[in-house]
Amino acid sequence: MQPKPPTKPTLDGLERKWADRWARSGVYRFDRTRPRVEVFSIDTPPPTVSGSLHLGHAFSYTQTDVIARFQRMRGRAVFYPMGWDDNGLPTERRVQQHFGVRCDPSLPYKPAFEPPEWPSRQPIAVSRPNFMELCSQLTMEDEQAFEAVFRRLGLSVDWSLTYATVGEQARRASQRAFLRLLAKGLAYQADAPTLWEVDFHTAVAQAELEDRQVEGMSYRLRFGESVEVETTRPELLAACVALVVHPDDGRFAGLLGTTVRTPLFGAEVPVLAHRLAEPAKGTGIAMLCTFGDPTDLVWWRELGLPMRPVLDPDGTIRSVVWGSPGFESTDPAAAQRAHDQLAGLPVRRARERMAAMLRQAGTLAAPPARVTQTVKFYEHGSQPVEILTSRQWFVRTVSLKDALLARGSELSWHPEWMRSRFQNWVDGLSADWCISRQRFFGVPFPLWYRVGPDGAVDHEHPLVPDEARLPVDPSTDVPSGYLAADRDRPGGFTGAPGVMDTWATSAITPEIAGGWVDDPDLFARVFPMDLRPQGHDIIRTWLFYSLARAHVEHGTVPWAHAVIAGWVVDPNRRKLAKSRGDALTPVDALERFGADAVRYWAAGKRAGVDTTLDEGQLRVGRRLATKLLHASRFVLALDGLAAAEATDTLDRAMLAGLAGVVDEATAAFEAYEPARALEAGEAFFWSFCDDYLELVKGRAYGEAGPAGQASAVGALRLALDTLARLFAPVLPFVTEEVWSWWRDGSVHRSPWPEGGPLRAATGVEGPSPLALETAAAVLAEIRRAKTAARVSLRAPAGRVGVADRPERLAVLAEVAADLCRAGHVADLALLDPADTLTVTVDLPGG
């Protein structure tokens, strides 16, 4: 037996009440017995576990949840998992800062280690196993906090399908995927120039870079007597291997093919031509150093030049021996004296020292000038990335560009214009994907290397485990045929160092969540998935990598639809970011306005569009939820009265209008445009409350006799049933509460409304909403006149004259009785037809 509506319904307490009941009842549990054609599967973004959720999470995850709820009501078995992205640099950085520790793999494990109660400025060195334990401890706490917020927000996730990117399931899938890439020749290891983050001491990928504007200095260097070169990185002068000009720049035609000597170091370097040189930049001659920026890398590769590295992985100038191979000089002793003044200095100090040395040597052709330049940074880093030579693992992606562009064209993009971002990224791809990281908390490479009798490590023929052994940790596990005592000994083996980039695991979230190989039955029911929701900033990473992995492994796209969310931005249109301390958490908004209001704000924004937090919209959302409570109470207070098919013109008009709204909302949802669906439903609802309820109230109370009352009550109940289901995806808590007052089960398991039954309930062919629209317009004019006269809306009106188009006057005559009751009108006069609505109102004393 359903509870009766409370006398004073309130939103307070609904979130806790229904979240607890949903958890107990399993209303959102995925039914894995359903065939693939009846399943809607979602590749849910696993949020990075590094502190707290921000408002952007509430924004984008709500937009996904609204779609999931709609699909569930459409009869689909919704596969809606949640993952936690808990490996990678952000997690390690948070652990270092939170506990005041740093990882030192050379240290032994301490079983009873306890981190300091108060972290000091000087972090404590701990072993890798101890560091891993601290990472697991903190991420577990964060994951529990994240889940609590998501549950409070009303996400209809099946929490039994949760995974973590360092969990056993994810490690096994990630290592399996890597070994298969290796077997296909798509994963390779090489000593190659690599994008390097000096703070974290790790390689990073091209897709993880972002451009930032920085202030710097430009220096004009004199090579010999007549050649002047402008550079912002004089500290790399020792790494100079060529000067480059544009082939069509006639100013330097006589220099091409000659050599010049570098100042201070006396190295002979050629003057070469390349199309990427910019004649209008600086002096028109560029200094090619190995390596100052990505353009240097392109020039070096295409011009076939030698390498002269001068940076160490910690971002300091390395010690070199001038006169040795690769560092030839016309005056090795002078070059060595110059270099020794720089060795060991970090880049910024080395730049200052080099400028002073050049000035003293008289090889600065002009005073340094201030410049603003665009510099590449790792997205989580605080210093510009460098390009260093190191041994790393790569996945071939450049050779797949055409195939991946074709896969991208198979996807349905929402909004469509986001497709061009993907295409532009792929077109501009210039380097294979570097997937190795010199970190600790992540998925290790499942490999070992033989150590020769002379102690040399054989990187070319790695020892590979059977897939059945996965996951493995080469730092503790032993390859087949060896003993633990053989580790790091001549004639033995050594474990592969480092871990995979977090994107190497995140790129296979459809496979991890879907049970690839581990659960073939489940995988066949959910893959390829239906939906990938994500932010536009990670099209170049998560979407691109996922598409590449599915293409290589399965020969297909990983999902059919990509819905791209916008950002929540500050008033200056900057993305809210935890790194700047301006990423608001959703808890405050949930506390002040409630989950349904936050969801209303998020669901009302279109895909791909950035937005700001609008408290006005949050208030509207709360008012909408409150109004739904009170309107439902009014309708259900008529319980016990006879209800019949809609026979009254006004009731039929209301149901016709609602049928059109349901059709529009359904089409919008199916086009992955829930904001448009909400807009249509909300506009109808406010008119329903402000106009229809007022117009029909007297008849619903029996003032027009039993037949009119039965028609009104029947129409009201049908409308409430429809509206509760129509708003259920966006306002899950208040609609579930209203549903429980008079229906069994959950509104979220009820069928999505359809327009056809609403029209059929009127008993006539093609009912029109025109009568309600016209009556509402006239009622609004009557109210306006009373307000202007400063009399009560309940004050009687004598004669009301209405002029309008003929078809509107005709239907107005059919609903005149309802209009007169609602407007307290004594005499309604339909005047001669007119092109526009005109209403005259006679009021007492007017």
mmCIF file with all atom_site columns, N, CA, C and O in Angstrom, residues 596-622:
data_model
loop_
_atom_site.group_PDB
_atom_site.id
_atom_site.type_symbol
_atom_site.label_atom_id
_atom_site.label_alt_id
_atom_site.label_comp_id
_atom_site.label_asym_id
_atom_site.label_entity_id
_atom_site.label_seq_id
_atom_site.pdbx_PDB_ins_code
_atom_site.Cartn_x
_atom_site.Cartn_y
_atom_site.Cartn_z
_atom_site.occupancy
_atom_site.B_iso_or_equiv
_atom_site.pdbx_formal_charge
_atom_site.auth_seq_id
_atom_site.auth_comp_id
_atom_site.auth_asym_id
_atom_site.auth_atom_id
_atom_site.pdbx_PDB_model_num
ATOM 1   N N  . ASP A 1 596 ? 18.848 17.178 -6.947  1.00 0.00 ? 596 ASP A N  1
ATOM 2   C CA . ASP A 1 596 ? 18.015 17.390 -8.127  1.00 0.00 ? 596 ASP A CA 1
ATOM 3   C C  . ASP A 1 596 ? 18.278 18.760 -8.744  1.00 0.00 ? 596 ASP A C  1
ATOM 4   O O  . ASP A 1 596 ? 18.256 18.912 -9.970  1.00 0.00 ? 596 ASP A O  1
ATOM 5   N N  . ALA A 1 597 ? 18.543 19.763 -7.928  1.00 0.00 ? 597 ALA A N  1
ATOM 6   C CA . ALA A 1 597 ? 18.836 21.100 -8.460  1.00 0.00 ? 597 ALA A CA 1
ATOM 7   C C  . ALA A 1 597 ? 20.168 21.114 -9.191  1.00 0.00 ? 597 ALA A C  1
ATOM 8   O O  . ALA A 1 597 ? 20.297 21.740 -10.252 1.00 0.00 ? 597 ALA A O  1
ATOM 9   N N  . VAL A 1 598 ? 21.182 20.449 -8.628  1.00 0.00 ? 598 VAL A N  1
ATOM 10  C CA . VAL A 1 598 ? 22.489 20.377 -9.293  1.00 0.00 ? 598 VAL A CA 1
ATOM 11  C C  . VAL A 1 598 ? 22.353 19.630 -10.617 1.00 0.00 ? 598 VAL A C  1
ATOM 12  O O  . VAL A 1 598 ? 22.919 20.020 -11.644 1.00 0.00 ? 598 VAL A O  1
ATOM 13  N N  . ARG A 1 599 ? 21.571 18.561 -10.612 1.00 0.00 ? 599 ARG A N  1
ATOM 14  C CA . ARG A 1 599 ? 21.371 17.782 -11.825 1.00 0.00 ? 599 ARG A CA 1
ATOM 15  C C  . ARG A 1 599 ? 20.612 18.608 -12.877 1.00 0.00 ? 599 ARG A C  1
ATOM 16  O O  . ARG A 1 599 ? 20.915 18.536 -14.078 1.00 0.00 ? 599 ARG A O  1
ATOM 17  N N  . TYR A 1 600 ? 19.652 19.383 -12.435 1.00 0.00 ? 600 TYR A N  1
ATOM 18  C CA . TYR A 1 600 ? 18.910 20.249 -13.356 1.00 0.00 ? 600 TYR A CA 1
ATOM 19  C C  . TYR A 1 600 ? 19.869 21.215 -14.053 1.00 0.00 ? 600 TYR A C  1
ATOM 20  O O  . TYR A 1 600 ? 19.800 21.409 -15.277 1.00 0.00 ? 600 TYR A O  1
ATOM 21  N N  . TRP A 1 601 ? 20.748 21.856 -13.271 1.00 0.00 ? 601 TRP A N  1
ATOM 22  C CA . TRP A 1 601 ? 21.728 22.781 -13.855 1.00 0.00 ? 601 TRP A CA 1
ATOM 23  C C  . TRP A 1 601 ? 22.607 22.076 -14.872 1.00 0.00 ? 601 TRP A C  1
ATOM 24  O O  . TRP A 1 601 ? 22.836 22.583 -15.980 1.00 0.00 ? 601 TRP A O  1
ATOM 25  N N  . ALA A 1 602 ? 23.102 20.890 -14.536 1.00 0.00 ? 602 ALA A N  1
ATOM 26  C CA . ALA A 1 602 ? 24.014 20.172 -15.433 1.00 0.00 ? 602 ALA A CA 1
ATOM 27  C C  . ALA A 1 602 ? 23.295 19.651 -16.670 1.00 0.00 ? 602 ALA A C  1
ATOM 28  O O  . ALA A 1 602 ? 23.795 19.770 -17.795 1.00 0.00 ? 602 ALA A O  1
ATOM 29  N N  . ALA A 1 603 ? 22.126 19.069 -16.472 1.00 0.00 ? 603 ALA A N  1
ATOM 30  C CA . ALA A 1 603 ? 21.402 18.462 -17.596 1.00 0.00 ? 603 ALA A CA 1
ATOM 31  C C  . ALA A 1 603 ? 20.880 19.501 -18.574 1.00 0.00 ? 603 ALA A C  1
ATOM 32  O O  . ALA A 1 603 ? 20.600 19.184 -19.723 1.00 0.00 ? 603 ALA A O  1
ATOM 33  N N  . GLY A 1 604 ? 20.761 20.744 -18.119 1.00 0.00 ? 604 GLY A N  1
ATOM 34  C CA . GLY A 1 604 ? 20.251 21.789 -18.992 1.00 0.00 ? 604 GLY A CA 1
ATOM 35  C C  . GLY A 1 604 ? 21.271 22.368 -19.941 1.00 0.00 ? 604 GLY A C  1
ATOM 36  O O  . GLY A 1 604 ? 20.937 23.234 -20.759 1.00 0.00 ? 604 GLY A O  1
ATOM 37  N N  . LYS A 1 605 ? 22.532 21.894 -19.859 1.00 0.00 ? 605 LYS A N  1
ATOM 38  C CA . LYS A 1 605 ? 23.582 22.414 -20.734 1.00 0.00 ? 605 LYS A CA 1
ATOM 39  C C  . LYS A 1 605 ? 23.829 21.441 -21.884 1.00 0.00 ? 605 LYS A C  1
ATOM 40  O O  . LYS A 1 605 ? 23.870 20.230 -21.692 1.00 0.00 ? 605 LYS A O  1
ATOM 41  N N  . ARG A 1 606 ? 24.011 21.977 -23.056 1.00 0.00 ? 606 ARG A N  1
ATOM 42  C CA . ARG A 1 606 ? 24.188 21.139 -24.236 1.00 0.00 ? 606 ARG A CA 1
ATOM 43  C C  . ARG A 1 606 ? 25.600 20.565 -24.294 1.00 0.00 ? 606 ARG A C  1
ATOM 44  O O  . ARG A 1 606 ? 26.547 21.144 -23.757 1.00 0.00 ? 606 ARG A O  1
ATOM 45  N N  . ALA A 1 607 ? 25.730 19.434 -24.954 1.00 0.00 ? 607 ALA A N  1
ATOM 46  C CA . ALA A 1 607 ? 27.023 18.746 -25.058 1.00 0.00 ? 607 ALA A CA 1
ATOM 47  C C  . ALA A 1 607 ? 28.053 19.652 -25.715 1.00 0.00 ? 607 ALA A C  1
ATOM 48  O O  . ALA A 1 607 ? 27.746 20.395 -26.651 1.00 0.00 ? 607 ALA A O  1
ATOM 49  N N  . GLY A 1 608 ? 29.280 19.581 -25.196 1.00 0.00 ? 608 GLY A N  1
ATOM 50  C CA . GLY A 1 608 ? 30.384 20.303 -25.793 1.00 0.00 ? 608 GLY A CA 1
ATOM 51  C C  . GLY A 1 608 ? 30.478 21.767 -25.444 1.00 0.00 ? 608 GLY A C  1
ATOM 52  O O  . GLY A 1 608 ? 31.425 22.442 -25.854 1.00 0.00 ? 608 GLY A O  1
ATOM 53  N N  . VAL A 1 609 ? 29.514 22.294 -24.695 1.00 0.00 ? 609 VAL A N  1
ATOM 54  C CA . VAL A 1 609 ? 29.472 23.733 -24.403 1.00 0.00 ? 609 VAL A CA 1
ATOM 55  C C  . VAL A 1 609 ? 29.975 23.977 -22.984 1.00 0.00 ? 609 VAL A C  1
ATOM 56  O O  . VAL A 1 609 ? 29.487 23.370 -22.031 1.00 0.00 ? 609 VAL A O  1
ATOM 57  N N  . ASP A 1 610 ? 30.964 24.860 -22.858 1.00 0.00 ? 610 ASP A N  1
ATOM 58  C CA . ASP A 1 610 ? 31.467 25.231 -21.538 1.00 0.00 ? 610 ASP A CA 1
ATOM 59  C C  . ASP A 1 610 ? 30.421 26.087 -20.813 1.00 0.00 ? 610 ASP A C  1
ATOM 60  O O  . ASP A 1 610 ? 29.636 26.795 -21.441 1.00 0.00 ? 610 ASP A O  1
ATOM 61  N N  . THR A 1 611 ? 30.457 26.036 -19.500 1.00 0.00 ? 611 THR A N  1
ATOM 62  C CA . THR A 1 611 ? 29.474 26.785 -18.726 1.00 0.00 ? 611 THR A CA 1
ATOM 63  C C  . THR A 1 611 ? 30.088 27.255 -17.423 1.00 0.00 ? 611 THR A C  1
ATOM 64  O O  . THR A 1 611 ? 31.142 26.779 -17.019 1.00 0.00 ? 611 THR A O  1
ATOM 65  N N  . THR A 1 612 ? 29.431 28.177 -16.788 1.00 0.00 ? 612 THR A N  1
ATOM 66  C CA . THR A 1 612 ? 29.815 28.623 -15.448 1.00 0.00 ? 612 THR A CA 1
ATOM 67  C C  . THR A 1 612 ? 28.784 28.100 -14.450 1.00 0.00 ? 612 THR A C  1
ATOM 68  O O  . THR A 1 612 ? 27.673 27.720 -14.826 1.00 0.00 ? 612 THR A O  1
ATOM 69  N N  . LEU A 1 613 ? 29.167 28.079 -13.190 1.00 0.00 ? 613 LEU A N  1
ATOM 70  C CA . LEU A 1 613 ? 28.211 27.714 -12.148 1.00 0.00 ? 613 LEU A CA 1
ATOM 71  C C  . LEU A 1 613 ? 27.231 28.868 -11.979 1.00 0.00 ? 613 LEU A C  1
ATOM 72  O O  . LEU A 1 613 ? 27.626 29.978 -11.642 1.00 0.00 ? 613 LEU A O  1
ATOM 73  N N  . ASP A 1 614 ? 25.965 28.586 -12.218 1.00 0.00 ? 614 ASP A N  1
ATOM 74  C CA . ASP A 1 614 ? 24.928 29.610 -12.164 1.00 0.00 ? 614 ASP A CA 1
ATOM 75  C C  . ASP A 1 614 ? 23.994 29.293 -11.000 1.00 0.00 ? 614 ASP A C  1
ATOM 76  O O  . ASP A 1 614 ? 23.161 28.396 -11.092 1.00 0.00 ? 614 ASP A O  1
ATOM 77  N N  . GLU A 1 615 ? 24.158 30.023 -9.900  1.00 0.00 ? 615 GLU A N  1
ATOM 78  C CA . GLU A 1 615 ? 23.306 29.765 -8.746  1.00 0.00 ? 615 GLU A CA 1
ATOM 79  C C  . GLU A 1 615 ? 21.843 30.059 -9.048  1.00 0.00 ? 615 GLU A C  1
ATOM 80  O O  . GLU A 1 615 ? 20.941 29.459 -8.454  1.00 0.00 ? 615 GLU A O  1
ATOM 81  N N  . GLY A 1 616 ? 21.594 30.968 -9.979  1.00 0.00 ? 616 GLY A N  1
ATOM 82  C CA . GLY A 1 616 ? 20.223 31.222 -10.377 1.00 0.00 ? 616 GLY A CA 1
ATOM 83  C C  . GLY A 1 616 ? 19.579 29.978 -10.965 1.00 0.00 ? 616 GLY A C  1
ATOM 84  O O  . GLY A 1 616 ? 18.414 29.668 -10.676 1.00 0.00 ? 616 GLY A O  1
ATOM 85  N N  . GLN A 1 617 ? 20.330 29.250 -11.778 1.00 0.00 ? 617 GLN A N  1
ATOM 86  C CA . GLN A 1 617 ? 19.813 28.017 -12.355 1.00 0.00 ? 617 GLN A CA 1
ATOM 87  C C  . GLN A 1 617 ? 19.619 26.944 -11.282 1.00 0.00 ? 617 GLN A C  1
ATOM 88  O O  . GLN A 1 617 ? 18.685 26.151 -11.348 1.00 0.00 ? 617 GLN A O  1
ATOM 89  N N  . LEU A 1 618 ? 20.498 26.917 -10.293 1.00 0.00 ? 618 LEU A N  1
ATOM 90  C CA . LEU A 1 618 ? 20.322 25.971 -9.193  1.00 0.00 ? 618 LEU A CA 1
ATOM 91  C C  . LEU A 1 618 ? 19.036 26.266 -8.418  1.00 0.00 ? 618 LEU A C  1
ATOM 92  O O  . LEU A 1 618 ? 18.308 25.341 -8.018  1.00 0.00 ? 618 LEU A O  1
ATOM 93  N N  . ARG A 1 619 ? 18.740 27.538 -8.224  1.00 0.00 ? 619 ARG A N  1
ATOM 94  C CA . ARG A 1 619 ? 17.501 27.903 -7.532  1.00 0.00 ? 619 ARG A CA 1
ATOM 95  C C  . ARG A 1 619 ? 16.278 27.514 -8.358  1.00 0.00 ? 619 ARG A C  1
ATOM 96  O O  . ARG A 1 619 ? 15.268 27.047 -7.809  1.00 0.00 ? 619 ARG A O  1
ATOM 97  N N  . VAL A 1 620 ? 16.377 27.709 -9.673  1.00 0.00 ? 620 VAL A N  1
ATOM 98  C CA . VAL A 1 620 ? 15.262 27.314 -10.540 1.00 0.00 ? 620 VAL A CA 1
ATOM 99  C C  . VAL A 1 620 ? 15.058 25.806 -10.465 1.00 0.00 ? 620 VAL A C  1
ATOM 100 O O  . VAL A 1 620 ? 13.923 25.310 -10.403 1.00 0.00 ? 620 VAL A O  1
ATOM 101 N N  . GLY A 1 621 ? 16.155 25.068 -10.451 1.00 0.00 ? 621 GLY A N  1
ATOM 102 C CA . GLY A 1 621 ? 16.054 23.618 -10.361 1.00 0.00 ? 621 GLY A CA 1
ATOM 103 C C  . GLY A 1 621 ? 15.400 23.172 -9.063  1.00 0.00 ? 621 GLY A C  1
ATOM 104 O O  . GLY A 1 621 ? 14.571 22.245 -9.058  1.00 0.00 ? 621 GLY A O  1
ATOM 105 N N  . ARG A 1 622 ? 15.752 23.820 -7.973  1.00 0.00 ? 622 ARG A N  1
ATOM 106 C CA . ARG A 1 622 ? 15.123 23.452 -6.703  1.00 0.00 ? 622 ARG A CA 1
ATOM 107 C C  . ARG A 1 622 ? 13.640 23.840 -6.697  1.00 0.00 ? 622 ARG A C  1
ATOM 108 O O  . ARG A 1 622 ? 12.788 23.108 -6.181  1.00 0.00 ? 622 ARG A O  1
#
